[in-house]
Amino acid sequence: MYDLLAAFHMNKKETFTNETLKLFHKKGFKATTMRDISDNMGFEVTNVYNYIENKQSFLQELLLDIANEFRTELNNINNSSYDSIEKLKAIISMHVRIAANKPYEVALLVDDYKNLEEPGLSEFKARKQEYQKIVLGIVKEGMDSGVIRPMQLEITTQTILSTLRWQYAWFAKYGKNKVNPIEMEKTIIDLVLKGITLKK
């Protein structure tokens, strides 16, 4: 009985989170009020506090969860025995997969992290810089080994990362039924790697 009750409450929390994420994406985090959240869920404002303490704590929780997912996977890729090209392929694959499965969480990560209050904002920016530093290191490894063309390192890295930031918008708008994640992954890998690798 306890397990069934816990599962029931977990499903309600998951539904609340998913629907509120969609609302944030539609209206913007800053413009969304607690009244908007309650109206979207079809209950009184006081019931919102059964799920979250406030908007800011909810934002921090959501951003921490999705940022940790990206960081854990990136660390696994970086610590693997793959060469730099295979690592970049894995990073692109990871970004597409997470964007396909969690488009609204990624949207929050890309668009609304600036709404974090201190010290959360500074902590998030530090994690973002750490993430970019790891990708930069992988790109540098490729340049040093001669498989990636010698270019301005930071511009190359930021261009790659910028290419990986927009997919969530397609999945949020069209869903995985109309946007094939495998095709998107292959297209981005082809575009990125053909642009930076040395021809043999």
CSV table of C-alpha atoms in Angstrom, one decimal, residues 25-192:
chain,number,residue,atom,x,y,z
A,25,HIS,CA,8.4,27.5,-22.2
A,26,LYS,CA,5.3,29.1,-23.5
A,27,LYS,CA,5.2,32.2,-21.3
A,28,GLY,CA,8.8,32.5,-20.1
A,29,PHE,CA,9.9,31.7,-16.6
A,30,LYS,CA,9.9,35.3,-15.4
A,31,ALA,CA,6.5,36.1,-16.8
A,32,THR,CA,4.8,33.1,-15.3
A,33,THR,CA,3.1,33.7,-12.0
A,34,MET,CA,2.0,31.2,-9.3
A,35,ARG,CA,-1.5,32.0,-10.4
A,36,ASP,CA,-0.7,31.0,-13.9
A,37,ILE,CA,0.8,27.7,-12.7
A,38,SER,CA,-2.3,27.0,-10.6
A,39,ASP,CA,-4.7,27.9,-13.4
A,40,ASN,CA,-2.7,25.7,-15.8
A,41,MET,CA,-3.1,22.8,-13.4
A,42,GLY,CA,-6.7,23.5,-12.6
A,43,PHE,CA,-6.4,24.0,-8.9
A,44,GLU,CA,-6.1,26.8,-6.3
A,45,VAL,CA,-2.8,28.7,-5.8
A,46,THR,CA,-2.4,27.2,-2.3
A,47,ASN,CA,-2.1,23.8,-3.9
A,48,VAL,CA,0.9,24.8,-5.9
A,49,TYR,CA,2.9,24.9,-2.6
A,50,ASN,CA,2.2,21.2,-2.2
A,51,TYR,CA,4.7,20.7,-5.0
A,52,ILE,CA,7.1,23.6,-4.8
A,53,GLU,CA,8.3,26.1,-2.2
A,54,ASN,CA,8.5,28.9,-4.7
A,55,LYS,CA,9.4,29.5,-8.3
A,56,GLN,CA,13.0,30.2,-7.6
A,57,SER,CA,13.6,27.0,-5.7
A,58,PHE,CA,11.8,25.1,-8.4
A,59,LEU,CA,14.1,26.7,-11.1
A,60,GLN,CA,17.2,25.8,-9.1
A,61,GLU,CA,16.0,22.2,-8.7
A,62,LEU,CA,15.2,21.8,-12.4
A,63,LEU,CA,18.4,23.4,-13.6
A,64,LEU,CA,20.5,21.4,-11.2
A,65,ASP,CA,19.0,18.1,-12.3
A,66,ILE,CA,19.4,18.7,-16.0
A,67,ALA,CA,22.9,20.3,-15.6
A,68,ASN,CA,24.0,17.3,-13.6
A,69,GLU,CA,22.7,14.9,-16.2
A,70,PHE,CA,24.8,16.7,-18.9
A,71,ARG,CA,27.8,16.9,-16.7
A,72,THR,CA,27.7,13.2,-15.7
A,73,GLU,CA,27.5,12.0,-19.3
A,74,LEU,CA,30.2,14.5,-20.5
A,75,ASN,CA,32.6,13.3,-17.8
A,76,ASN,CA,31.9,9.7,-18.8
A,77,ILE,CA,32.7,10.6,-22.4
A,78,ASN,CA,35.8,12.6,-21.5
A,79,ASN,CA,37.1,9.8,-19.3
A,80,SER,CA,36.6,7.1,-22.0
A,81,SER,CA,39.2,5.6,-24.2
A,82,TYR,CA,37.7,7.2,-27.3
A,83,ASP,CA,39.8,9.5,-29.5
A,84,SER,CA,38.8,13.1,-29.8
A,85,ILE,CA,36.6,12.6,-32.9
A,86,GLU,CA,34.7,9.7,-31.2
A,87,LYS,CA,34.3,11.9,-28.1
A,88,LEU,CA,32.8,14.7,-30.2
A,89,LYS,CA,30.4,12.3,-31.9
A,90,ALA,CA,29.3,11.0,-28.4
A,91,ILE,CA,28.8,14.6,-27.2
A,92,ILE,CA,26.6,15.4,-30.2
A,93,SER,CA,24.7,12.2,-29.7
A,94,MET,CA,24.2,12.9,-26.0
A,95,HIS,CA,22.9,16.5,-26.7
A,96,VAL,CA,20.4,15.3,-29.3
A,97,ARG,CA,19.2,12.4,-27.1
A,98,ILE,CA,18.6,14.6,-24.0
A,99,ALA,CA,17.0,17.4,-26.0
A,100,ALA,CA,14.6,14.8,-27.6
A,101,ASN,CA,13.7,13.3,-24.3
A,102,LYS,CA,13.6,16.5,-22.1
A,103,PRO,CA,13.1,19.4,-24.5
A,104,TYR,CA,11.5,21.7,-21.9
A,105,GLU,CA,14.2,21.0,-19.3
A,106,VAL,CA,16.9,21.9,-21.9
A,107,ALA,CA,14.9,25.0,-22.9
A,108,LEU,CA,15.1,26.1,-19.3
A,109,LEU,CA,18.8,25.4,-19.2
A,110,VAL,CA,19.4,27.5,-22.4
A,111,ASP,CA,16.9,30.3,-21.9
A,112,ASP,CA,16.2,30.8,-18.2
A,113,TYR,CA,19.3,30.2,-16.2
A,114,LYS,CA,19.9,33.9,-16.0
A,115,ASN,CA,16.8,34.1,-13.8
A,116,LEU,CA,18.6,32.3,-11.0
A,117,GLU,CA,19.3,34.3,-7.9
A,118,GLU,CA,22.7,34.4,-6.2
A,119,PRO,CA,24.6,32.4,-5.2
A,120,GLY,CA,22.8,29.9,-7.5
A,121,LEU,CA,23.6,32.0,-10.6
A,122,SER,CA,27.3,32.2,-9.9
A,123,GLU,CA,27.4,28.4,-9.2
A,124,PHE,CA,25.6,27.7,-12.4
A,125,LYS,CA,27.9,29.9,-14.4
A,126,ALA,CA,30.9,28.1,-12.9
A,127,ARG,CA,29.5,24.7,-13.9
A,128,LYS,CA,28.8,26.0,-17.4
A,129,GLN,CA,32.4,27.2,-17.8
A,130,GLU,CA,33.6,23.8,-16.5
A,131,TYR,CA,31.5,22.1,-19.1
A,132,GLN,CA,32.8,24.3,-21.9
A,133,LYS,CA,36.4,23.8,-20.7
A,134,ILE,CA,36.1,20.0,-21.0
A,135,VAL,CA,34.8,20.3,-24.6
A,136,LEU,CA,37.5,22.8,-25.4
A,137,GLY,CA,40.1,20.3,-24.1
A,138,ILE,CA,38.7,17.6,-26.4
A,139,VAL,CA,38.8,19.9,-29.4
A,140,LYS,CA,42.4,20.9,-28.4
A,141,GLU,CA,43.3,17.2,-28.2
A,142,GLY,CA,42.1,16.7,-31.7
A,143,MET,CA,44.1,19.7,-33.0
A,144,ASP,CA,47.2,18.5,-31.2
A,145,SER,CA,46.9,15.0,-32.7
A,146,GLY,CA,46.3,16.4,-36.2
A,147,VAL,CA,42.8,15.1,-36.8
A,148,ILE,CA,41.1,18.5,-36.4
A,149,ARG,CA,42.2,21.4,-38.5
A,150,PRO,CA,44.2,24.1,-36.7
A,151,MET,CA,41.8,26.9,-36.0
A,152,GLN,CA,41.1,29.4,-33.3
A,153,LEU,CA,40.4,27.0,-30.4
A,154,GLU,CA,37.8,29.0,-28.5
A,155,ILE,CA,35.8,30.1,-31.6
A,156,THR,CA,35.8,26.5,-32.8
A,157,THR,CA,34.6,25.2,-29.4
A,158,GLN,CA,31.9,27.8,-29.0
A,159,THR,CA,30.7,27.2,-32.6
A,160,ILE,CA,30.3,23.5,-31.8
A,161,LEU,CA,28.4,24.2,-28.6
A,162,SER,CA,26.2,26.8,-30.3
A,163,THR,CA,25.3,24.1,-32.9
A,164,LEU,CA,24.1,21.9,-30.0
A,165,ARG,CA,21.9,24.4,-28.2
A,166,TRP,CA,18.9,24.7,-30.5
A,167,GLN,CA,17.6,21.2,-31.0
A,168,TYR,CA,15.2,21.4,-28.0
A,169,ALA,CA,13.1,24.0,-29.9
A,170,TRP,CA,12.3,21.5,-32.6
A,171,PHE,CA,11.5,18.7,-30.2
A,172,ALA,CA,9.3,21.0,-28.1
A,173,LYS,CA,7.5,22.2,-31.1
A,174,TYR,CA,7.1,19.1,-33.2
A,175,GLY,CA,7.9,16.1,-30.9
A,176,LYS,CA,9.9,13.0,-31.6
A,177,ASN,CA,7.2,11.7,-33.9
A,178,LYS,CA,7.9,14.3,-36.5
A,179,VAL,CA,11.6,15.0,-35.8
A,180,ASN,CA,13.7,11.9,-36.0
A,181,PRO,CA,16.5,12.1,-33.3
A,182,ILE,CA,18.7,9.7,-35.2
A,183,GLU,CA,18.5,11.7,-38.4
A,184,MET,CA,19.2,14.9,-36.6
A,185,GLU,CA,22.2,13.4,-34.8
A,186,LYS,CA,23.7,12.1,-38.1
A,187,THR,CA,23.1,15.5,-39.8
A,188,ILE,CA,24.8,17.5,-37.0
A,189,ILE,CA,27.7,15.0,-36.8
A,190,ASP,CA,28.2,15.3,-40.5
A,191,LEU,CA,28.0,19.1,-40.5
A,192,VAL,CA,30.3,19.6,-37.5
